[in-house]
Tab-separated table of C-alpha atoms in Angstrom:
chain	number	residue	atom	x	y	z
A	28	MET	CA	-34.540	-8.328	12.762
A	29	THR	CA	-30.941	-8.207	14.491
A	30	SER	CA	-30.416	-6.539	17.882
A	31	THR	CA	-29.730	-3.538	15.656
A	32	GLY	CA	-33.038	-2.739	14.485
A	33	LEU	CA	-31.641	-3.916	11.213
A	34	PRO	CA	-33.275	-6.747	8.670
A	35	ASP	CA	-31.077	-10.039	8.964
A	36	SER	CA	-29.690	-9.446	5.553
A	37	LEU	CA	-28.127	-6.265	6.506
A	38	ILE	CA	-24.858	-5.280	8.645
A	39	ALA	CA	-24.279	-2.015	9.944
A	40	THR	CA	-21.464	0.263	8.941
A	41	LEU	CA	-19.221	2.391	10.993
A	42	PRO	CA	-20.755	5.813	11.727
A	43	GLY	CA	-19.891	8.733	9.531
A	44	ALA	CA	-17.583	10.407	11.590
A	45	SER	CA	-15.184	7.669	11.389
A	46	TYR	CA	-14.607	9.038	7.813
A	47	THR	CA	-14.692	12.591	8.805
A	48	ASP	CA	-13.558	13.523	12.366
A	49	PRO	CA	-9.293	14.395	12.470
A	50	GLY	CA	-9.609	13.233	15.948
A	51	ILE	CA	-10.468	9.876	14.642
A	52	PHE	CA	-7.834	10.001	12.245
A	53	ALA	CA	-5.298	10.996	14.536
A	54	GLN	CA	-5.927	7.708	16.489
A	55	GLU	CA	-5.881	5.475	13.529
A	56	GLN	CA	-2.523	7.351	12.856
A	57	GLU	CA	-1.289	6.721	16.116
A	58	HIS	CA	-2.556	2.939	16.622
A	59	ILE	CA	-2.853	1.654	13.147
A	60	PHE	CA	-0.133	3.427	10.965
A	61	GLU	CA	2.640	3.788	13.292
A	62	THR	CA	2.237	0.059	15.012
A	63	MET	CA	1.992	-2.002	11.777
A	64	TRP	CA	4.262	-2.722	8.840
A	65	PHE	CA	4.173	-0.153	6.305
A	66	CYS	CA	5.261	-0.317	2.834
A	67	VAL	CA	7.040	2.861	1.634
A	68	ALA	CA	9.326	2.091	-1.503
A	69	ARG	CA	10.086	-0.506	-4.487
A	70	ALA	CA	13.692	-1.692	-3.499
A	71	SER	CA	15.176	-0.850	-6.936
A	72	GLU	CA	14.314	2.993	-6.315
A	73	LEU	CA	17.228	2.575	-3.837
A	74	ALA	CA	19.515	1.769	-6.440
A	75	LYS	CA	22.950	2.151	-4.841
A	76	PRO	CA	24.344	3.073	-1.747
A	77	GLY	CA	23.451	7.065	-0.592
A	78	ALA	CA	19.934	6.586	-2.413
A	79	PHE	CA	17.301	7.637	-0.573
A	80	ARG	CA	13.432	8.469	-0.236
A	81	THR	CA	11.311	9.866	2.460
A	82	VAL	CA	7.768	8.940	3.163
A	83	ASP	CA	5.178	10.073	5.945
A	84	VAL	CA	4.252	7.155	7.938
A	85	GLY	CA	1.083	8.146	10.152
A	86	ARG	CA	2.597	11.820	11.752
A	87	GLU	CA	6.071	10.862	11.341
A	88	SER	CA	8.516	11.557	8.238
A	89	ILE	CA	10.596	8.831	7.917
A	90	LEU	CA	13.988	8.886	5.822
A	91	VAL	CA	15.097	5.314	3.737
A	92	ALA	CA	18.143	4.718	2.382
A	93	ARG	CA	20.575	2.132	0.937
A	94	ALA	CA	23.749	1.345	3.016
A	95	ARG	CA	27.423	1.110	2.224
A	96	ASP	CA	26.730	-2.582	2.391
A	97	ASN	CA	23.676	-2.692	0.268
A	98	GLY	CA	21.179	-2.990	2.794
A	99	ILE	CA	18.349	-0.788	3.221
A	100	ARG	CA	18.101	1.518	6.658
A	101	ALA	CA	15.206	3.688	7.696
A	102	TRP	CA	15.177	6.079	10.564
A	103	PHE	CA	13.209	9.209	11.795
A	104	ASN	CA	13.444	11.986	9.746
A	105	VAL	CA	14.821	13.990	12.660
A	106	CYS	CA	17.670	15.706	13.534
A	107	ARG	CA	19.129	14.416	16.872
A	108	HIS	CA	20.292	18.247	17.694
A	109	ARG	CA	17.212	20.327	17.636
A	110	GLY	CA	14.705	18.483	15.783
A	111	ALA	CA	15.378	19.697	12.355
A	112	ARG	CA	14.328	17.577	9.437
A	113	ILE	CA	17.533	15.982	7.681
A	114	CYS	CA	15.524	15.712	4.426
A	115	THR	CA	12.831	17.527	2.614
A	116	GLU	CA	13.392	16.403	-1.135
A	117	GLU	CA	10.951	13.041	-1.481
A	118	SER	CA	14.047	11.377	-3.149
A	119	GLY	CA	17.575	11.806	-3.944
A	120	GLU	CA	21.026	10.580	-3.503
A	121	VAL	CA	23.705	11.577	-0.909
A	122	LYS	CA	27.581	10.751	-1.526
A	123	ARG	CA	28.493	9.653	1.739
A	124	ALA	CA	26.339	11.045	4.424
A	125	PHE	CA	23.107	13.300	5.282
A	126	GLN	CA	23.805	16.696	6.711
A	127	CYS	CA	21.350	18.431	8.773
A	128	PRO	CA	20.849	21.877	6.910
A	129	TYR	CA	20.361	23.928	10.402
A	130	HIS	CA	23.686	23.097	12.143
A	131	ALA	CA	25.310	20.358	10.175
A	132	TRP	CA	25.035	17.424	12.084
A	133	THR	CA	26.169	14.902	9.806
A	134	TYR	CA	25.142	10.897	9.661
A	135	ASP	CA	26.735	8.271	7.895
A	136	LEU	CA	24.741	5.624	5.811
A	137	ASN	CA	23.928	3.660	8.856
A	138	GLY	CA	22.594	6.706	10.673
A	139	LYS	CA	25.568	7.255	13.066
A	140	LEU	CA	26.941	10.558	14.077
A	141	VAL	CA	30.222	11.494	12.239
A	142	ALA	CA	30.548	15.067	12.272
A	143	ALA	CA	29.340	18.011	14.001
A	144	PRO	CA	30.644	21.934	14.498
A	145	ASN	CA	32.884	21.611	17.539
A	146	LEU	CA	32.192	18.004	18.058
A	147	THR	CA	35.750	17.227	19.117
A	148	LYS	CA	35.483	19.199	22.014
A	149	MET	CA	32.537	17.081	23.370
A	150	PRO	CA	34.074	13.710	23.739
A	151	ASP	CA	31.433	12.497	26.190
A	152	VAL	CA	28.912	12.716	23.242
A	153	GLY	CA	28.198	9.076	21.770
A	154	ARG	CA	28.510	8.835	17.948
A	155	THR	CA	26.082	5.945	18.015
A	156	GLU	CA	23.712	7.033	20.933
A	157	TYR	CA	23.081	10.412	19.029
A	158	GLY	CA	23.135	8.911	15.843
A	159	LEU	CA	19.627	8.718	13.766
A	160	VAL	CA	16.877	6.881	15.372
A	161	SER	CA	16.172	3.686	13.419
A	162	VAL	CA	13.322	1.721	12.613
A	163	ALA	CA	12.522	-1.953	11.533
A	164	VAL	CA	12.777	-2.501	7.614
A	165	ARG	CA	12.104	-5.618	6.056
A	166	GLU	CA	12.301	-6.202	2.346
A	167	TRP	CA	9.946	-8.489	0.682
A	168	LEU	CA	8.135	-8.661	-2.823
A	169	GLY	CA	10.746	-6.255	-4.064
A	170	TYR	CA	9.263	-3.741	-1.710
A	171	VAL	CA	10.775	-1.952	1.406
A	172	TRP	CA	8.400	-2.151	4.491
A	173	VAL	CA	8.925	-0.285	7.942
A	174	CYS	CA	7.362	-0.521	11.214
A	175	LEU	CA	7.734	2.128	13.585
A	176	ALA	CA	6.725	0.483	16.896
A	177	GLU	CA	9.353	-0.057	19.616
A	178	ASN	CA	8.496	-3.571	19.665
A	179	PRO	CA	7.277	-4.488	15.872
A	180	PRO	CA	4.720	-7.334	15.621
A	181	SER	CA	5.916	-10.576	13.635
A	182	PHE	CA	6.195	-9.986	9.898
A	183	GLU	CA	5.354	-13.091	8.869
A	184	GLU	CA	1.918	-13.163	10.581
A	185	ASP	CA	0.862	-9.530	9.879
A	186	VAL	CA	1.915	-9.204	6.344
A	187	ILE	CA	2.718	-12.876	4.934
A	188	GLY	CA	-0.032	-13.907	6.859
A	189	GLU	CA	-2.410	-11.570	5.103
A	190	VAL	CA	-1.580	-13.410	1.438
A	191	VAL	CA	-1.504	-16.733	3.311
A	192	SER	CA	-5.073	-16.144	4.602
A	193	ARG	CA	-6.254	-14.981	0.968
A	194	LEU	CA	-4.373	-17.392	-1.372
A	195	GLY	CA	-4.267	-20.307	0.869
A	196	ASP	CA	-0.421	-20.508	0.769
A	197	VAL	CA	2.831	-18.267	0.079
A	198	GLU	CA	3.856	-20.295	-2.682
A	199	SER	CA	1.066	-19.375	-4.810
A	200	ILE	CA	2.377	-15.533	-4.975
A	201	GLU	CA	6.217	-16.665	-5.125
A	202	HIS	CA	5.083	-18.068	-8.124
A	203	TYR	CA	4.874	-14.511	-9.667
A	204	ASP	CA	8.402	-13.598	-8.811
A	205	ILE	CA	7.452	-10.031	-7.531
A	206	ASP	CA	10.913	-9.126	-6.508
A	207	ASN	CA	12.513	-9.520	-9.838
A	208	LEU	CA	9.662	-7.598	-11.873
A	209	GLN	CA	10.424	-4.337	-12.741
A	210	VAL	CA	8.371	-1.337	-12.927
A	211	GLY	CA	7.264	-0.541	-16.277
A	212	ARG	CA	4.859	2.273	-15.231
A	213	ARG	CA	3.822	4.154	-12.360
A	214	ILE	CA	0.441	6.403	-11.835
A	215	THR	CA	0.125	8.276	-8.699
A	216	TYR	CA	-3.419	9.193	-7.686
A	217	ASP	CA	-4.596	12.143	-5.146
A	218	VAL	CA	-7.895	10.906	-3.796
A	219	ARG	CA	-9.965	13.257	-1.832
A	220	ALA	CA	-11.271	10.459	0.321
A	221	ASN	CA	-10.847	8.708	3.459
A	222	TRP	CA	-8.486	5.794	3.281
A	223	LYS	CA	-11.210	3.339	4.889
A	224	LEU	CA	-13.496	4.122	1.910
A	225	ILE	CA	-10.704	3.080	-0.335
A	226	ILE	CA	-9.898	-0.194	1.186
A	227	GLU	CA	-13.742	-0.974	1.312
A	228	ASN	CA	-14.309	-0.200	-2.393
A	229	PHE	CA	-11.428	-2.590	-3.429
A	230	MET	CA	-13.071	-5.298	-1.087
A	231	GLU	CA	-16.447	-5.675	-2.812
A	232	CYS	CA	-17.268	-6.280	-6.049
A	233	TYR	CA	-21.025	-4.816	-5.408
A	234	HIS	CA	-20.332	-2.138	-7.654
A	235	CYS	CA	-18.625	-3.689	-10.801
A	236	ALA	CA	-21.531	-3.825	-12.942
A	237	THR	CA	-22.323	-0.318	-12.219
A	238	ILE	CA	-18.996	1.555	-12.736
A	239	HIS	CA	-16.526	-0.935	-14.387
A	240	PRO	CA	-17.849	-1.864	-17.876
A	241	GLU	CA	-14.200	-2.805	-19.284
A	242	LEU	CA	-13.459	-5.092	-16.118
A	243	THR	CA	-16.644	-6.814	-16.259
A	244	GLU	CA	-16.124	-7.430	-19.963
A	245	VAL	CA	-12.460	-9.301	-18.885
A	246	LEU	CA	-13.634	-10.660	-15.631
A	247	PRO	CA	-17.499	-11.576	-16.220
A	248	GLU	CA	-18.135	-13.068	-12.776
A	249	PHE	CA	-17.515	-9.710	-11.367
A	250	ALA	CA	-20.789	-8.549	-13.188
A	251	ASP	CA	-22.649	-10.641	-10.694
A	252	GLY	CA	-21.199	-8.563	-7.806
A	253	TYR	CA	-18.990	-11.582	-6.530
A	254	ALA	CA	-15.946	-10.305	-4.579
A	255	ALA	CA	-12.559	-10.610	-6.080
A	256	GLN	CA	-11.265	-12.105	-2.476
A	257	TYR	CA	-14.812	-13.812	-1.393
A	258	TYR	CA	-13.311	-17.227	-0.360
A	259	VAL	CA	-10.045	-18.256	-0.222
A	260	GLY	CA	-7.765	-19.056	-2.938
A	261	HIS	CA	-10.089	-17.926	-5.406
A	262	GLY	CA	-9.244	-16.211	-8.709
A	263	ALA	CA	-11.695	-14.279	-11.027
A	264	GLU	CA	-11.662	-16.282	-14.526
A	265	PHE	CA	-10.854	-14.129	-17.695
A	266	GLY	CA	-14.029	-14.231	-19.979
A	267	GLU	CA	-13.918	-17.077	-22.595
A	268	ASP	CA	-13.467	-14.899	-25.405
A	269	VAL	CA	-10.598	-12.712	-23.629
A	270	GLN	CA	-7.122	-13.316	-24.475
A	271	GLY	CA	-5.521	-10.927	-21.725
A	272	PHE	CA	-5.741	-8.682	-18.924
A	273	THR	CA	-6.246	-5.473	-21.419
A	274	VAL	CA	-8.495	-2.702	-21.796
A	275	ASP	CA	-10.011	-4.518	-24.997
A	276	GLY	CA	-9.443	-7.959	-23.644
A	277	SER	CA	-6.683	-8.706	-26.397
A	278	GLU	CA	-3.296	-10.408	-26.159
A	279	GLY	CA	-1.380	-9.460	-23.262
A	280	LEU	CA	2.482	-9.931	-22.863
A	281	ASP	CA	4.853	-12.458	-22.022
A	282	ARG	CA	3.511	-14.786	-18.854
A	283	ILE	CA	5.465	-14.915	-15.692
A	284	PRO	CA	7.300	-18.475	-16.189
A	285	GLY	CA	6.412	-19.546	-12.745
A	286	VAL	CA	2.552	-18.828	-12.965
A	287	GLY	CA	1.473	-22.314	-13.567
A	288	GLU	CA	-1.898	-23.489	-15.634
A	289	GLU	CA	-4.076	-23.334	-12.071
A	290	GLN	CA	-3.181	-19.455	-12.281
A	291	ASP	CA	-3.170	-18.757	-15.764
A	292	ARG	CA	-5.823	-16.969	-17.214
A	293	ARG	CA	-6.870	-15.853	-13.444
A	294	TYR	CA	-7.108	-12.653	-11.526
A	295	TYR	CA	-6.321	-12.623	-8.088
A	296	ALA	CA	-6.680	-9.470	-5.608
A	297	ILE	CA	-5.214	-9.463	-2.377
A	298	THR	CA	-5.579	-6.601	0.616
A	299	VAL	CA	-2.494	-6.238	3.003
A	300	ARG	CA	-3.734	-4.015	5.842
A	301	PRO	CA	-3.688	-1.097	6.321
A	302	GLN	CA	-2.332	0.221	2.742
A	303	VAL	CA	-1.257	-2.403	0.329
A	304	PHE	CA	-3.282	-3.923	-2.657
A	305	ILE	CA	-1.958	-6.606	-4.617
A	306	ASN	CA	-3.307	-7.494	-8.216
A	307	LEU	CA	-2.053	-10.716	-9.784
A	308	VAL	CA	-2.536	-11.528	-13.343
A	309	PRO	CA	-0.617	-14.046	-15.492
A	310	ASP	CA	1.884	-11.545	-17.279
A	311	HIS	CA	2.089	-8.884	-14.433
A	312	VAL	CA	1.277	-7.339	-11.083
A	313	ILE	CA	-0.339	-4.456	-10.238
A	314	PHE	CA	0.735	-3.035	-7.067
A	315	HIS	CA	-1.060	-0.067	-5.068
A	316	ARG	CA	0.556	1.735	-1.593
A	317	MET	CA	-1.968	3.980	0.039
A	318	TYR	CA	-0.471	6.892	1.868
A	319	PRO	CA	-3.083	8.638	4.183
A	320	VAL	CA	-2.780	12.468	4.433
A	321	SER	CA	-5.504	13.215	6.271
A	322	VAL	CA	-9.206	12.390	7.428
A	323	ASP	CA	-10.376	13.010	3.703
A	324	ARG	CA	-7.444	12.818	1.876
A	325	THR	CA	-5.229	9.740	0.300
A	326	ILE	CA	-2.216	9.333	-1.933
A	327	VAL	CA	-2.255	6.270	-3.990
A	328	GLU	CA	0.835	5.099	-5.716
A	329	CYS	CA	0.197	2.209	-8.117
A	330	ASP	CA	2.923	0.193	-9.994
A	331	TRP	CA	2.705	-2.151	-12.821
A	332	LEU	CA	5.261	-4.763	-12.787
A	333	TYR	CA	6.373	-7.014	-15.408
A	334	LEU	CA	9.225	-9.130	-16.424
A	335	PRO	CA	12.541	-7.586	-17.021
A	336	HIS	CA	12.792	-8.043	-20.859
A	337	VAL	CA	9.394	-6.657	-21.211
A	338	VAL	CA	10.420	-3.174	-19.833
A	339	GLU	CA	13.692	-3.095	-21.152
A	340	SER	CA	12.709	-3.679	-24.832
A	341	GLY	CA	10.290	-1.275	-24.750
A	342	LYS	CA	7.263	-3.146	-25.358
A	343	ASP	CA	3.837	-1.132	-25.257
A	344	VAL	CA	2.251	-2.219	-22.140
A	345	SER	CA	-0.577	0.612	-22.419
A	346	ARG	CA	-3.369	-1.657	-22.920
A	347	SER	CA	-2.815	-3.617	-19.759
A	348	VAL	CA	-2.157	-0.290	-17.897
A	349	GLU	CA	-5.210	1.480	-18.888
A	350	LEU	CA	-7.403	-1.269	-18.315
A	351	PHE	CA	-6.639	-0.963	-14.460
A	352	ASP	CA	-6.103	2.606	-14.498
A	353	ARG	CA	-9.795	2.914	-15.528
A	354	VAL	CA	-10.723	0.816	-13.042
A	355	ASN	CA	-8.533	2.994	-10.360
A	356	ARG	CA	-10.142	6.257	-11.798
A	357	GLN	CA	-13.800	4.800	-11.672
A	358	ASP	CA	-13.179	3.480	-7.918
A	359	PHE	CA	-11.677	6.752	-6.425
A	360	GLU	CA	-14.224	8.808	-8.157
A	361	ALA	CA	-16.873	6.621	-6.695
A	362	CYS	CA	-14.532	7.092	-3.183
A	363	GLU	CA	-14.683	10.991	-3.697
A	364	ARG	CA	-18.651	11.254	-4.529
A	365	THR	CA	-19.002	9.006	-0.790
A	366	GLN	CA	-16.788	11.089	1.177
A	367	PRO	CA	-19.219	14.113	1.229
A	368	GLY	CA	-21.864	11.928	2.373
A	369	MET	CA	-20.063	10.947	5.496
A	370	GLY	CA	-20.569	14.214	6.839
A	371	SER	CA	-24.094	14.420	6.295
A	372	ARG	CA	-26.331	13.912	9.101
A	373	MET	CA	-28.410	11.486	7.352
A	374	TYR	CA	-25.320	9.296	7.759
A	375	ALA	CA	-24.321	10.105	11.654
A	376	LYS	CA	-25.123	6.508	12.457
A	377	GLY	CA	-23.746	4.826	9.386
A	378	GLY	CA	-25.254	3.003	6.805
A	379	VAL	CA	-25.538	-0.646	5.956
A	380	LEU	CA	-23.932	-3.334	4.213
A	381	VAL	CA	-25.685	-6.314	1.861
A	382	PRO	CA	-24.250	-9.957	2.555
A	383	SER	CA	-22.150	-10.014	-0.436
A	384	GLU	CA	-20.058	-7.241	1.728
A	385	HIS	CA	-19.917	-9.149	5.128
A	386	HIS	CA	-16.077	-8.977	4.912
A	387	ILE	CA	-16.302	-4.988	4.875
A	388	GLY	CA	-17.968	-5.701	8.310
A	389	ALA	CA	-15.077	-7.887	9.122
A	390	PHE	CA	-12.842	-4.710	8.414
A	391	HIS	CA	-14.794	-2.656	10.346
A	392	ASP	CA	-14.446	-4.879	13.493
A	393	TRP	CA	-10.892	-4.868	12.706
A	394	VAL	CA	-10.664	-1.163	12.648
A	395	ASN	CA	-12.519	-1.007	15.866
A	396	GLU	CA	-10.079	-3.479	17.747
A	397	ARG	CA	-7.083	-1.450	16.670
A	398	LEU	CA	-8.419	1.466	17.945
A	399	GLY	CA	-9.255	-0.139	21.386
A	400	ALA	CA	-12.888	0.774	21.626
A	401	PRO	CA	-15.999	0.753	19.217
A	402	LEU	CA	-16.493	4.114	17.286
A	403	SER	CA	-19.578	5.556	17.609
């Protein structure tokens, strides 16, 4: 028996309140989503100067746009005058500037205040000082990442470091040339479950034989409950008769040129905390981004990325999309089935993890550490 009174084989989970208490979710917004690097958009969505997207990061609305110099900028989506939201649309394009619809304070594509009613009569108002408040931005793997912290953590350590911890080096992911792939399909899922349940589900394969028949046909080792991330550098091998990462195991599409023989016919899964999953297979990449909306609701945006000529030629990608779309729906249904139980009196003190789920226990320790105190 352990000090918790559990058999040595079992590990205690977080308590149920961690998944149901709005107060705990507010702490997570403040101490996790608003302090870490958060992936908000595919850079190609912001195709030319003036293209923008608005995204909720924690409790804040963030405006992300391509500037005149072709770089990407991000700001709090809040007018400096009276706090009105500058952009209410999820995405769009402006010609030269963003104008607050309330009092017409206007900001250029660098966030500088360039016009406002009677502004010339207020020469002491600094155009930069009263511009939009910027947040840190990085581009990596063809995606835009932002950080709301006043002093952002190292991107190399916190984001790239997660990939290195999983694969063993950064070169392994560079072989997939994700920056230059194109979105062949995007599906957005509205999941009625806490964001942590989704991460926990992605991290383990104890459930795979039960709910993923198509996936275990393609990746037979998953039927034995081995986690996709259970040791550094491991990639699950395709079944002997499987030709591609497709719903029926049929041949896939053109292999990404940089993928070497040692990565061919293998699937790699990577978790980049707090909200990104990256799935690597020889001919495409599946990239998930989670947007926690409330304690019991999470939007998941999933991109299927292929070589440009595959997308531009209109090749049929449906069999590869269908495989992981089914996996997603099976997983999210399981998370939604679990969410109500988090509020049960039977789960007030939490549940248990089996040995193959030990890395979920490590994830729980990380959440507790980010919040500064154990959840109880």
